[in-house]
Coordinates of C-alpha atoms and ligand atoms in Angstrom, one line a residue:
M1 CA 81.7 -69.0 -96.2
L2 CA 78.9 -67.0 -97.9
K3 CA 78.8 -63.2 -98.4
F4 CA 75.8 -60.9 -98.6
Y5 CA 75.5 -57.2 -99.1
G6 CA 72.9 -54.7 -97.9
K7 CA 72.7 -51.2 -96.8
G8 CA 74.4 -50.3 -93.5
V9 CA 72.2 -48.0 -91.5
Y10 CA 74.4 -47.8 -88.4
G11 CA 78.1 -48.0 -88.6
A12 CA 79.7 -50.5 -86.3
Y13 CA 80.8 -54.2 -86.4
A14 CA 79.3 -57.3 -84.9
I15 CA 80.1 -61.0 -84.6
G16 CA 77.5 -63.4 -83.4
R17 CA 75.1 -66.3 -83.9
A18 CA 72.1 -66.0 -86.2
S19 CA 68.7 -66.0 -84.7
V20 CA 66.0 -66.1 -87.3
F21 CA 63.1 -64.0 -86.2
R22 CA 59.8 -65.8 -86.2
R23 CA 56.5 -64.2 -85.6
S24 CA 53.9 -66.0 -83.5
T25 CA 51.1 -64.6 -85.5
A26 CA 48.6 -67.4 -85.9
M27 CA 47.0 -68.1 -89.3
V28 CA 44.0 -66.0 -89.7
Y29 CA 41.1 -68.0 -91.0
R30 CA 38.0 -66.6 -92.7
T31 CA 35.0 -67.7 -90.8
R32 CA 31.4 -66.9 -91.6
I33 CA 29.6 -65.3 -88.7
T34 CA 25.9 -64.5 -88.0
D35 CA 26.1 -62.1 -85.1
T36 CA 28.0 -59.0 -86.5
E37 CA 27.4 -57.0 -83.3
A38 CA 29.2 -59.7 -81.2
E39 CA 32.0 -59.7 -83.7
I40 CA 32.3 -55.9 -83.4
R41 CA 32.4 -56.2 -79.6
R42 CA 35.3 -58.8 -79.9
L43 CA 37.0 -56.3 -82.2
E44 CA 36.7 -53.5 -79.7
L45 CA 38.1 -55.7 -77.0
A46 CA 41.1 -56.7 -79.1
K47 CA 41.7 -53.1 -80.0
S48 CA 41.7 -52.0 -76.4
R49 CA 44.2 -54.8 -75.5
A50 CA 46.4 -53.6 -78.4
I51 CA 46.3 -50.1 -77.1
R52 CA 47.3 -51.2 -73.6
E53 CA 50.2 -53.2 -75.1
L54 CA 51.3 -50.1 -77.1
D55 CA 51.1 -48.0 -73.9
A56 CA 53.5 -50.5 -72.2
I57 CA 55.8 -50.6 -75.3
Y58 CA 55.8 -46.8 -75.4
E59 CA 56.9 -46.6 -71.8
K60 CA 59.7 -49.1 -72.4
A61 CA 60.8 -47.4 -75.6
K62 CA 60.8 -44.0 -73.9
S63 CA 63.3 -45.2 -71.3
E64 CA 65.4 -46.9 -73.9
I65 CA 65.5 -44.4 -76.8
G66 CA 63.9 -41.3 -75.5
D67 CA 60.5 -39.7 -75.9
A68 CA 60.9 -38.4 -79.4
N69 CA 61.7 -41.8 -80.9
A70 CA 59.1 -43.6 -78.8
Q71 CA 56.5 -41.3 -80.3
I72 CA 56.0 -43.9 -83.1
F73 CA 54.0 -46.0 -80.7
E74 CA 51.7 -43.1 -79.8
I75 CA 51.2 -42.8 -83.6
H76 CA 50.4 -46.5 -83.8
K77 CA 47.7 -45.9 -81.2
M78 CA 46.3 -43.1 -83.3
M79 CA 46.4 -45.3 -86.4
I80 CA 44.3 -47.9 -84.5
E81 CA 41.7 -45.2 -84.0
D82 CA 41.9 -43.9 -87.6
D83 CA 38.4 -43.5 -89.1
D84 CA 39.2 -44.9 -92.6
Y85 CA 41.0 -47.9 -91.1
N86 CA 38.1 -48.7 -88.8
E87 CA 35.5 -48.1 -91.4
S88 CA 37.2 -50.6 -93.6
I89 CA 37.3 -53.3 -90.9
L90 CA 33.6 -52.7 -90.0
N91 CA 32.6 -52.7 -93.6
I92 CA 34.2 -56.1 -94.2
I93 CA 32.6 -57.6 -91.0
K94 CA 29.2 -56.3 -92.0
T95 CA 29.1 -56.8 -95.7
Q96 CA 30.9 -60.1 -95.9
S97 CA 29.6 -61.5 -92.5
V98 CA 33.1 -62.6 -91.6
N99 CA 35.1 -62.8 -88.3
A100 CA 36.8 -59.7 -87.0
E101 CA 40.4 -60.9 -87.1
F102 CA 39.9 -61.7 -90.8
A103 CA 38.6 -58.2 -91.4
V104 CA 41.5 -56.6 -89.5
A105 CA 44.1 -58.8 -91.4
S106 CA 42.6 -57.9 -94.8
T107 CA 42.4 -54.2 -94.0
G108 CA 46.0 -54.3 -92.9
E109 CA 47.0 -55.9 -96.2
N110 CA 45.0 -53.5 -98.3
F111 CA 46.2 -50.4 -96.5
S112 CA 49.7 -51.6 -96.5
R113 CA 49.6 -52.3 -100.2
L114 CA 48.1 -48.8 -100.8
F115 CA 50.9 -47.1 -98.8
A116 CA 53.6 -49.1 -100.4
A117 CA 52.4 -48.0 -103.9
M118 CA 52.6 -44.3 -103.1
D119 CA 55.3 -42.1 -104.5
D120 CA 56.1 -40.4 -101.2
S121 CA 58.9 -42.4 -99.4
Y122 CA 57.5 -41.3 -96.1
M123 CA 54.1 -42.8 -96.9
Q124 CA 55.8 -45.9 -98.3
A125 CA 57.5 -46.4 -95.0
R126 CA 54.1 -46.3 -93.3
A127 CA 53.2 -49.6 -95.0
A128 CA 55.1 -51.5 -92.3
D129 CA 53.4 -49.5 -89.6
V130 CA 49.9 -50.3 -90.7
K131 CA 50.8 -54.0 -91.0
D132 CA 52.3 -53.8 -87.6
I133 CA 49.2 -52.5 -85.9
S134 CA 47.0 -55.0 -87.8
N135 CA 49.2 -57.9 -86.7
R136 CA 49.1 -56.5 -83.1
I137 CA 45.3 -56.4 -83.1
V138 CA 45.1 -59.9 -84.6
S139 CA 47.5 -61.2 -82.0
C140 CA 45.2 -59.6 -79.3
F141 CA 42.5 -62.0 -80.4
V142 CA 44.9 -65.0 -80.2
E143 CA 47.4 -63.7 -77.7
G144 CA 50.5 -64.0 -79.9
T145 CA 54.0 -63.0 -78.8
V146 CA 57.3 -61.9 -80.3
H147 CA 60.2 -64.2 -79.5
N148 CA 63.6 -65.3 -80.6
N149 CA 65.1 -68.7 -80.0
T150 CA 68.8 -69.2 -79.4
D151 CA 70.7 -69.6 -76.2
D152 CA 73.8 -68.0 -77.6
T153 CA 74.7 -64.8 -75.8
Q154 CA 75.6 -62.8 -78.9
I155 CA 72.6 -62.7 -81.2
I156 CA 72.4 -61.3 -84.7
L157 CA 68.7 -61.0 -85.3
C158 CA 67.9 -61.9 -88.9
A159 CA 64.4 -61.1 -90.2
D160 CA 62.5 -60.4 -93.4
D161 CA 61.7 -57.1 -91.9
L162 CA 61.2 -55.7 -88.4
A163 CA 58.3 -53.6 -87.4
P164 CA 59.1 -50.8 -85.0
S165 CA 57.2 -52.4 -82.2
E166 CA 59.1 -55.7 -82.7
T167 CA 62.4 -53.9 -82.6
V168 CA 61.6 -52.4 -79.3
S169 CA 59.8 -55.4 -77.8
I170 CA 62.6 -57.9 -78.2
D171 CA 65.1 -58.5 -75.4
K172 CA 68.1 -56.6 -76.9
S173 CA 70.5 -57.4 -74.1
R174 CA 71.8 -60.2 -76.3
V175 CA 71.3 -58.6 -79.7
V176 CA 74.4 -57.3 -81.3
A177 CA 73.1 -56.6 -84.8
F178 CA 70.0 -56.5 -86.9
V179 CA 70.0 -57.9 -90.4
T180 CA 66.9 -57.7 -92.6
E181 CA 66.0 -58.7 -96.1
Q182 CA 63.8 -55.7 -96.6
G183 CA 63.6 -52.3 -95.0
S184 CA 64.2 -48.7 -96.0
Q185 CA 66.6 -46.1 -94.7
N186 CA 63.5 -44.1 -93.8
S187 CA 61.8 -46.7 -91.8
H188 CA 61.4 -46.2 -88.1
T189 CA 63.2 -49.5 -87.5
A190 CA 66.3 -48.2 -89.2
I191 CA 66.1 -45.0 -87.1
L192 CA 65.5 -46.9 -83.9
A193 CA 68.5 -49.2 -84.7
R194 CA 70.7 -46.2 -85.2
N195 CA 69.5 -44.6 -82.0
M196 CA 70.1 -47.8 -80.1
N197 CA 73.7 -47.9 -81.4
I198 CA 73.0 -51.4 -82.8
P199 CA 74.8 -52.1 -86.1
A200 CA 72.1 -52.8 -88.7
V201 CA 72.2 -53.9 -92.3
I202 CA 68.9 -53.7 -94.2
G203 CA 67.8 -54.5 -97.7
I204 CA 69.9 -57.6 -98.3
G205 CA 67.1 -58.9 -100.6
A206 CA 64.9 -61.9 -100.6
G207 CA 66.6 -65.3 -100.3
F208 CA 69.0 -64.4 -97.5
L209 CA 66.9 -66.1 -94.7
A210 CA 66.6 -69.2 -96.8
Q211 CA 70.4 -69.6 -96.7
I212 CA 70.9 -69.3 -93.0
K213 CA 69.7 -71.1 -89.9
D214 CA 69.7 -70.5 -86.2
G215 CA 73.1 -70.7 -84.7
D216 CA 75.1 -69.9 -87.9
L217 CA 78.2 -67.7 -87.1
L218 CA 77.9 -64.3 -88.8
T219 CA 80.0 -61.2 -89.1
V220 CA 78.2 -57.8 -89.7
D221 CA 79.9 -54.7 -91.1
G222 CA 77.5 -51.9 -90.5
Y223 CA 79.7 -49.5 -92.5
S224 CA 79.9 -51.4 -95.8
G225 CA 76.8 -53.5 -95.3
E226 CA 78.7 -56.8 -95.7
I227 CA 77.4 -59.9 -94.0
V228 CA 79.6 -63.0 -93.9
V229 CA 78.0 -66.4 -93.0
D230 CA 80.4 -69.0 -91.6
P231 CA 83.5 -66.8 -91.9
D232 CA 86.9 -68.4 -92.3
D233 CA 89.6 -67.7 -89.6
E234 CA 91.2 -64.9 -91.5
T235 CA 87.9 -63.0 -92.1
L236 CA 86.9 -63.5 -88.5
R237 CA 90.2 -62.1 -87.2
A238 CA 90.0 -59.1 -89.5
V239 CA 86.4 -58.3 -88.4
Q240 CA 87.4 -58.8 -84.8
S241 CA 90.3 -56.4 -85.0
R242 CA 88.2 -53.7 -86.8
L243 CA 85.5 -54.2 -84.2
L244 CA 87.9 -53.6 -81.3
S245 CA 89.6 -50.5 -82.8
D246 CA 86.1 -49.0 -83.7
R247 CA 84.9 -49.6 -80.2
H248 CA 88.0 -48.1 -78.6
K249 CA 87.7 -44.9 -80.7
K250 CA 84.0 -44.5 -79.8
A251 CA 84.5 -45.4 -76.2
L252 CA 86.9 -42.7 -75.6
L253 CA 84.5 -40.0 -76.6
Q254 CA 81.3 -41.7 -75.4
K255 CA 82.2 -40.8 -71.9
L256 CA 81.3 -37.2 -72.8
K257 CA 77.7 -38.0 -73.7
G258 CA 75.3 -36.1 -71.5
K259 CA 78.0 -33.7 -70.4
D260 CA 77.8 -30.0 -71.0
N261 CA 79.8 -28.1 -73.6
V262 CA 81.4 -25.8 -71.0
T263 CA 84.9 -24.4 -70.8
L264 CA 87.1 -24.6 -67.7
D265 CA 86.1 -21.0 -66.9
G266 CA 82.4 -21.7 -67.3
T267 CA 81.6 -20.5 -70.8
H268 CA 78.9 -22.5 -72.5
V269 CA 78.7 -23.1 -76.2
N270 CA 76.1 -25.0 -78.2
V271 CA 77.4 -27.9 -80.2
F272 CA 74.9 -28.8 -82.9
A273 CA 75.0 -31.2 -85.9
N274 CA 74.9 -30.5 -89.7
I275 CA 72.8 -33.0 -91.6
G276 CA 71.7 -33.3 -95.2
S277 CA 68.8 -35.7 -94.9
V278 CA 66.5 -37.5 -92.6
E279 CA 68.8 -40.5 -92.8
H280 CA 71.5 -38.6 -90.8
L281 CA 69.2 -37.8 -87.9
G282 CA 70.2 -41.0 -86.2
A283 CA 73.8 -40.1 -86.3
A284 CA 73.0 -36.6 -84.9
L285 CA 71.0 -38.1 -82.0
V286 CA 73.6 -40.7 -81.3
S287 CA 76.3 -38.1 -81.2
D288 CA 74.4 -36.2 -78.5
A289 CA 74.2 -33.1 -80.5
G290 CA 72.4 -30.2 -78.8
G291 CA 70.3 -29.6 -81.9
I292 CA 70.5 -29.5 -85.7
G293 CA 72.5 -26.4 -86.7
L294 CA 72.2 -26.8 -90.4
F295 CA 69.8 -29.0 -92.4
R296 CA 70.8 -28.6 -96.0
S297 CA 67.2 -28.7 -97.4
E298 CA 68.4 -28.6 -101.1
F299 CA 69.2 -32.3 -100.8
L300 CA 65.5 -32.9 -100.8
Y301 CA 65.4 -31.3 -104.2
L302 CA 68.6 -32.9 -105.5
E303 CA 67.3 -36.4 -104.7
K304 CA 64.1 -35.9 -106.8
S305 CA 63.3 -35.8 -110.5
D306 CA 60.7 -33.1 -110.0
F307 CA 59.9 -30.3 -107.4
P308 CA 59.1 -31.9 -104.1
T309 CA 55.5 -30.9 -103.2
E310 CA 54.6 -28.9 -100.2
D311 CA 53.3 -32.0 -98.5
E312 CA 56.4 -34.0 -99.2
Q313 CA 58.5 -31.3 -97.7
F314 CA 56.2 -30.9 -94.8
Y315 CA 56.5 -34.6 -93.8
V316 CA 60.3 -34.4 -93.9
Y317 CA 60.5 -31.2 -91.8
K318 CA 57.9 -32.6 -89.4
K319 CA 59.9 -35.8 -89.0
I320 CA 63.1 -34.0 -88.3
L321 CA 61.4 -31.7 -85.7
E322 CA 59.7 -34.6 -84.0
S323 CA 62.8 -36.8 -83.9
M324 CA 64.8 -34.0 -82.3
G325 CA 62.1 -33.9 -79.5
G326 CA 62.1 -30.2 -78.8
K327 CA 65.8 -29.5 -79.5
K328 CA 66.5 -26.6 -81.8
V329 CA 66.4 -27.6 -85.5
I330 CA 67.7 -25.0 -88.0
I331 CA 66.5 -25.7 -91.5
R332 CA 68.3 -23.8 -94.2
T333 CA 66.0 -22.9 -97.2
L334 CA 66.9 -24.2 -100.6
D335 CA 70.5 -23.4 -101.7
I336 CA 70.4 -24.5 -105.3
G337 CA 72.8 -23.1 -107.8
A338 CA 76.6 -23.1 -108.1
D339 CA 77.8 -26.7 -107.6
K340 CA 74.2 -27.9 -106.7
Q341 CA 72.4 -28.0 -110.0
V342 CA 69.0 -29.6 -110.5
D343 CA 67.8 -30.4 -114.0
Y344 CA 64.1 -29.7 -113.5
F345 CA 64.9 -26.1 -112.4
H346 CA 65.9 -25.6 -116.1
M347 CA 68.5 -23.0 -115.2
E348 CA 70.4 -21.4 -118.0
K349 CA 74.1 -22.3 -118.2
E350 CA 76.2 -19.7 -116.5
E351 CA 79.8 -18.8 -117.0
N352 CA 80.4 -18.4 -113.2
P353 CA 77.6 -20.2 -111.4
A354 CA 79.0 -19.6 -107.9
L355 CA 78.5 -15.9 -108.8
G356 CA 75.2 -16.5 -110.6
L357 CA 71.6 -17.3 -109.8
R358 CA 71.9 -19.1 -106.6
A359 CA 69.8 -19.6 -103.4
V360 CA 68.1 -16.3 -102.4
R361 CA 68.5 -15.0 -105.9
I362 CA 66.3 -17.9 -107.1
Y363 CA 63.7 -17.1 -104.4
L364 CA 63.4 -13.6 -105.7
T365 CA 63.2 -14.5 -109.4
R366 CA 60.9 -17.6 -108.8
P367 CA 59.0 -16.8 -105.6
D368 CA 56.6 -19.7 -105.9
I369 CA 59.3 -22.2 -105.3
F370 CA 60.4 -20.4 -102.2
K371 CA 56.9 -19.9 -100.9
T372 CA 56.1 -23.6 -101.3
Q373 CA 59.0 -24.4 -99.1
M374 CA 58.2 -21.7 -96.5
R375 CA 54.6 -23.0 -96.2
A376 CA 55.8 -26.5 -95.6
L377 CA 58.2 -25.2 -93.0
Y378 CA 55.6 -23.1 -91.2
R379 CA 53.2 -26.0 -91.2
A380 CA 55.8 -28.2 -89.7
S381 CA 56.8 -25.6 -87.1
V382 CA 54.2 -26.8 -84.6
Y383 CA 56.0 -30.1 -84.2
G384 CA 59.1 -28.9 -82.6
N385 CA 61.6 -26.1 -82.0
L386 CA 62.2 -24.6 -85.5
G387 CA 64.7 -22.1 -86.8
I388 CA 64.8 -21.1 -90.5
M389 CA 67.8 -19.5 -92.2
F390 CA 68.3 -18.1 -95.6
P391 CA 71.5 -18.7 -97.5
M392 CA 73.6 -16.3 -99.7
I393 CA 72.2 -13.1 -98.3
T394 CA 74.2 -10.0 -99.5
G395 CA 72.1 -7.0 -98.6
V396 CA 69.3 -5.4 -96.5
R397 CA 66.9 -4.9 -99.4
E398 CA 67.3 -8.5 -100.4
L399 CA 66.6 -9.7 -96.9
E400 CA 63.5 -7.4 -96.7
S401 CA 62.2 -9.0 -99.9
V402 CA 62.8 -12.5 -98.5
L403 CA 61.0 -11.6 -95.3
A404 CA 58.1 -10.2 -97.3
L405 CA 57.7 -13.5 -99.1
C406 CA 57.7 -15.3 -95.7
K407 CA 54.9 -13.0 -94.6
E408 CA 53.0 -13.9 -97.8
A409 CA 53.4 -17.6 -97.1
R410 CA 52.2 -17.1 -93.5
N411 CA 49.2 -15.1 -94.8
E412 CA 48.3 -17.9 -97.2
L413 CA 48.3 -20.4 -94.4
K414 CA 46.2 -18.1 -92.2
M415 CA 43.7 -17.8 -95.0
S416 CA 43.4 -21.6 -95.2
G417 CA 43.1 -21.8 -91.4
I418 CA 46.4 -23.6 -91.0
S419 CA 48.3 -22.9 -87.8
Y420 CA 52.0 -22.4 -87.3
S421 CA 54.2 -21.6 -84.4
N422 CA 55.0 -18.0 -83.5
Q423 CA 58.2 -19.1 -81.8
I424 CA 60.2 -19.7 -85.0
E425 CA 63.6 -18.1 -85.0
L426 CA 64.6 -16.5 -88.3
G427 CA 68.2 -16.2 -89.2
I428 CA 70.6 -15.7 -92.1
M429 CA 73.8 -17.3 -93.2
I430 CA 76.7 -15.0 -93.2
E431 CA 78.6 -16.5 -96.2
T432 CA 79.3 -13.5 -98.4
P433 CA 81.8 -10.8 -97.5
A434 CA 79.0 -8.3 -98.1
A435 CA 76.8 -9.8 -95.5
A436 CA 79.7 -9.9 -92.9
I437 CA 80.6 -6.3 -93.6
I438 CA 77.1 -5.1 -93.1
S439 CA 76.3 -7.6 -90.4
D440 CA 75.6 -4.6 -88.1
L441 CA 72.7 -3.6 -90.4
L442 CA 71.4 -7.1 -90.9
A443 CA 71.5 -8.1 -87.2
P444 CA 68.5 -6.1 -86.1
M445 CA 66.4 -7.8 -88.8
V446 CA 67.0 -11.4 -87.5
D447 CA 67.2 -13.7 -84.5
F448 CA 70.5 -15.3 -85.4
F449 CA 73.4 -15.5 -87.8
S450 CA 75.1 -18.7 -88.9
I451 CA 78.4 -18.2 -90.5
G452 CA 79.0 -20.4 -93.6
T453 CA 82.8 -20.4 -93.7
N454 CA 82.9 -22.6 -96.8
D455 CA 81.4 -19.9 -99.0
L456 CA 82.7 -17.0 -97.0
T457 CA 86.2 -18.3 -97.7
Q458 CA 85.6 -18.8 -101.4
Y459 CA 84.1 -15.4 -101.9
T460 CA 86.5 -13.5 -99.6
L461 CA 89.7 -15.0 -101.0
A462 CA 88.4 -15.4 -104.6
C463 CA 89.2 -19.1 -104.5
D464 CA 86.7 -21.3 -106.2
R465 CA 85.9 -24.0 -103.7
Q466 CA 85.3 -26.5 -106.5
N467 CA 88.8 -26.0 -108.1
P468 CA 91.5 -28.1 -106.5
R469 CA 94.2 -26.1 -108.3
V470 CA 93.5 -23.0 -106.1
D471 CA 93.4 -25.1 -102.9
R472 CA 96.8 -24.0 -101.8
F473 CA 95.8 -20.3 -102.2
C474 CA 92.8 -20.9 -100.0
D475 CA 94.0 -20.2 -96.5
T476 CA 91.0 -20.8 -94.3
H477 CA 92.8 -19.2 -91.3
H478 CA 93.3 -16.0 -93.4
D479 CA 93.1 -12.9 -91.2
A480 CA 90.4 -11.5 -93.5
I481 CA 88.2 -14.5 -92.7
L482 CA 88.8 -14.3 -89.0
R483 CA 88.2 -10.6 -88.9
L484 CA 84.9 -11.0 -90.7
I485 CA 83.8 -13.7 -88.3
E486 CA 84.8 -11.5 -85.3
F487 CA 82.9 -8.5 -86.7
T488 CA 79.9 -10.6 -87.4
A489 CA 79.9 -11.9 -83.8
Q490 CA 80.1 -8.4 -82.4
S491 CA 77.3 -7.1 -84.7
A492 CA 75.0 -10.0 -83.7
H493 CA 75.6 -9.5 -79.9
R494 CA 75.2 -5.7 -80.2
H495 CA 71.7 -6.3 -81.5
G496 CA 70.6 -9.2 -79.3
A497 CA 71.1 -11.9 -81.9
W498 CA 73.0 -15.1 -81.4
V499 CA 75.7 -16.3 -83.7
G500 CA 77.0 -19.7 -84.8
I501 CA 79.3 -21.2 -87.4
C502 CA 78.1 -24.0 -89.6
G503 CA 80.8 -24.1 -92.2
E504 CA 83.6 -26.7 -92.0
L505 CA 85.8 -24.4 -90.0
A506 CA 83.5 -25.0 -87.0
S507 CA 85.2 -28.4 -86.5
D508 CA 88.7 -27.0 -86.9
V509 CA 89.8 -27.6 -83.3
S510 CA 92.8 -25.3 -83.7
L511 CA 90.4 -22.4 -83.9
T512 CA 87.9 -23.4 -81.3
K513 CA 89.4 -21.3 -78.6
A514 CA 89.6 -18.3 -80.9
F515 CA 86.0 -18.7 -81.8
L516 CA 84.9 -18.8 -78.2
K517 CA 86.9 -15.7 -77.5
M518 CA 85.1 -14.0 -80.3
G519 CA 81.8 -14.9 -78.6
I520 CA 80.6 -17.5 -81.0
D521 CA 77.5 -19.1 -79.3
E522 CA 77.1 -22.2 -81.4
L523 CA 79.3 -24.6 -83.5
S524 CA 77.5 -26.8 -85.9
V525 CA 79.6 -29.7 -87.2
S526 CA 79.1 -33.2 -88.7
P527 CA 77.6 -35.6 -86.2
S528 CA 80.8 -37.6 -85.9
Q529 CA 82.6 -34.4 -84.7
V530 CA 80.2 -33.4 -82.0
L531 CA 81.9 -35.2 -79.1
K532 CA 85.3 -34.3 -80.4
I533 CA 84.4 -30.6 -80.2
R534 CA 82.9 -31.1 -76.7
D535 CA 86.1 -32.7 -75.6
V536 CA 88.1 -29.7 -76.9
V537 CA 85.7 -27.1 -75.4
R538 CA 85.9 -28.7 -72.0
N539 CA 89.6 -28.3 -71.9
I540 CA 89.7 -24.7 -72.9
D541 CA 90.3 -21.9 -70.4
L542 CA 89.3 -18.5 -71.8
R543 CA 91.1 -16.7 -69.0
E544 CA 94.4 -17.8 -70.4
Ligands
LIG601 C1 79.0 -22.8 -96.0 O1 79.1 -22.2 -97.1 O2 79.9 -22.7 -95.2 C2 77.9 -23.7 -95.7 C3 77.7 -24.2 -94.5 O3 77.0 -24.0 -96.7 P1 77.4 -25.0 -97.9 O4 78.7 -25.7 -97.6 O5 76.2 -25.9 -98.0 O6 77.5 -24.0 -99.1
LIG602 MG1 77.3 -22.0 -98.3

């Protein structure tokens, strides 16, 4: 029995036989040629074959994992037509008088190395894509295929890495898990695995494949990332029992996928997901969330050792919007301060940071930080259905100033000729008692409210949410909180705005009916709670 550990990117268990993934890419030999024009014609032929293959893969992927996720193959097509990429191939053919497949393979290697060395994790993940398209073009000269080779019904596909097109192309009817030596959380393969509900463990490290062979029995724990090769009886029984109870729990709720969040009397409510990073997108999609109700953008800053650039942010927001394929995505602007401190902001130490320079107060004292984020958001807005909300608002003047900064950011983009959507909804979090009490004044200024019950509770009840000693004084069902929520909902509706709850109270099912009676339009909860809430909503009768 051997154990290996990697990073689980989709939580589930699997038991099956190893199938070591082998590529049929033929060796690419460097051959000297004399007729460069003929070589370029061969290249064009191979490229058009590759594009036809990608069209077919795109159609297959679209039916399996949805249009938004299948978009990567449209991007691959665009990459094949990329000017720099093609210039490099032609240059190698012409200047070195070599065969086209060699020029494609070297360009793939060079570009992939270039991407892998970049600081930006999004660009790093593109290294696999450029290799993938180059291998595809090369295989179109030699007609290579992707295959796996075991007759066992339950396959655990083990690979050094899996390119997105390989993940989609393989016959997954027998694949119960993916295990890869390399791979990053951000790679499309990880996202695709999550969206296909296939447990996947990545990043086990080099040497894993050398220690397994086709047909070895494996157990995969997609939660902890543990892989056991040749498990003993006790391990096998333990994984088997965890697998069954996990499936049972999920199966009960899976039946609700695709169903509406509608009460017995016909009232609809949006059930959205809260996420903190791109890595959680898969979970949100798998949970069948109607949208993203809260993306805590400050995690982008918390993960870094310096300010994320406008471009870095743009790529993240764009990715979220594209992955959600037209569903609403509400990105909350930076909520730094209080418990979320970032060294490179060099904030002075405060006696009561939760009452100190936090969120919107930082925007107004350091507007450049906020405007960088707003420009990135506006730029990304053309890629989906974006809503932006501002945290920690306490007053009308403050909101006016924030909106003025937004206008400045838009003007800066206009001056540079950069387009943005004019359909973006702007909203605010209602998470201070002040904001709730003047919600009737704030509502005409925005498209929506999202109630942050975590902070609303701490500030209303004067209970530090970080202090476990005041936990027992922190009654989340306190009438003061419920009244503030109800008044906020009334204010929103009176002025044509919609209102949601994105704090933890949104998943407190003992309050779901009360919230719906108050007229709450959206509940945004962690992805794992989406179907649970749907289940509860569908059993509520507001006439009772
Ligand atoms: C809230 O305060 O309820 C909220 C959703 O924001 P956070 O928990 O990130 O402060
Ligand atoms: Mg909050």
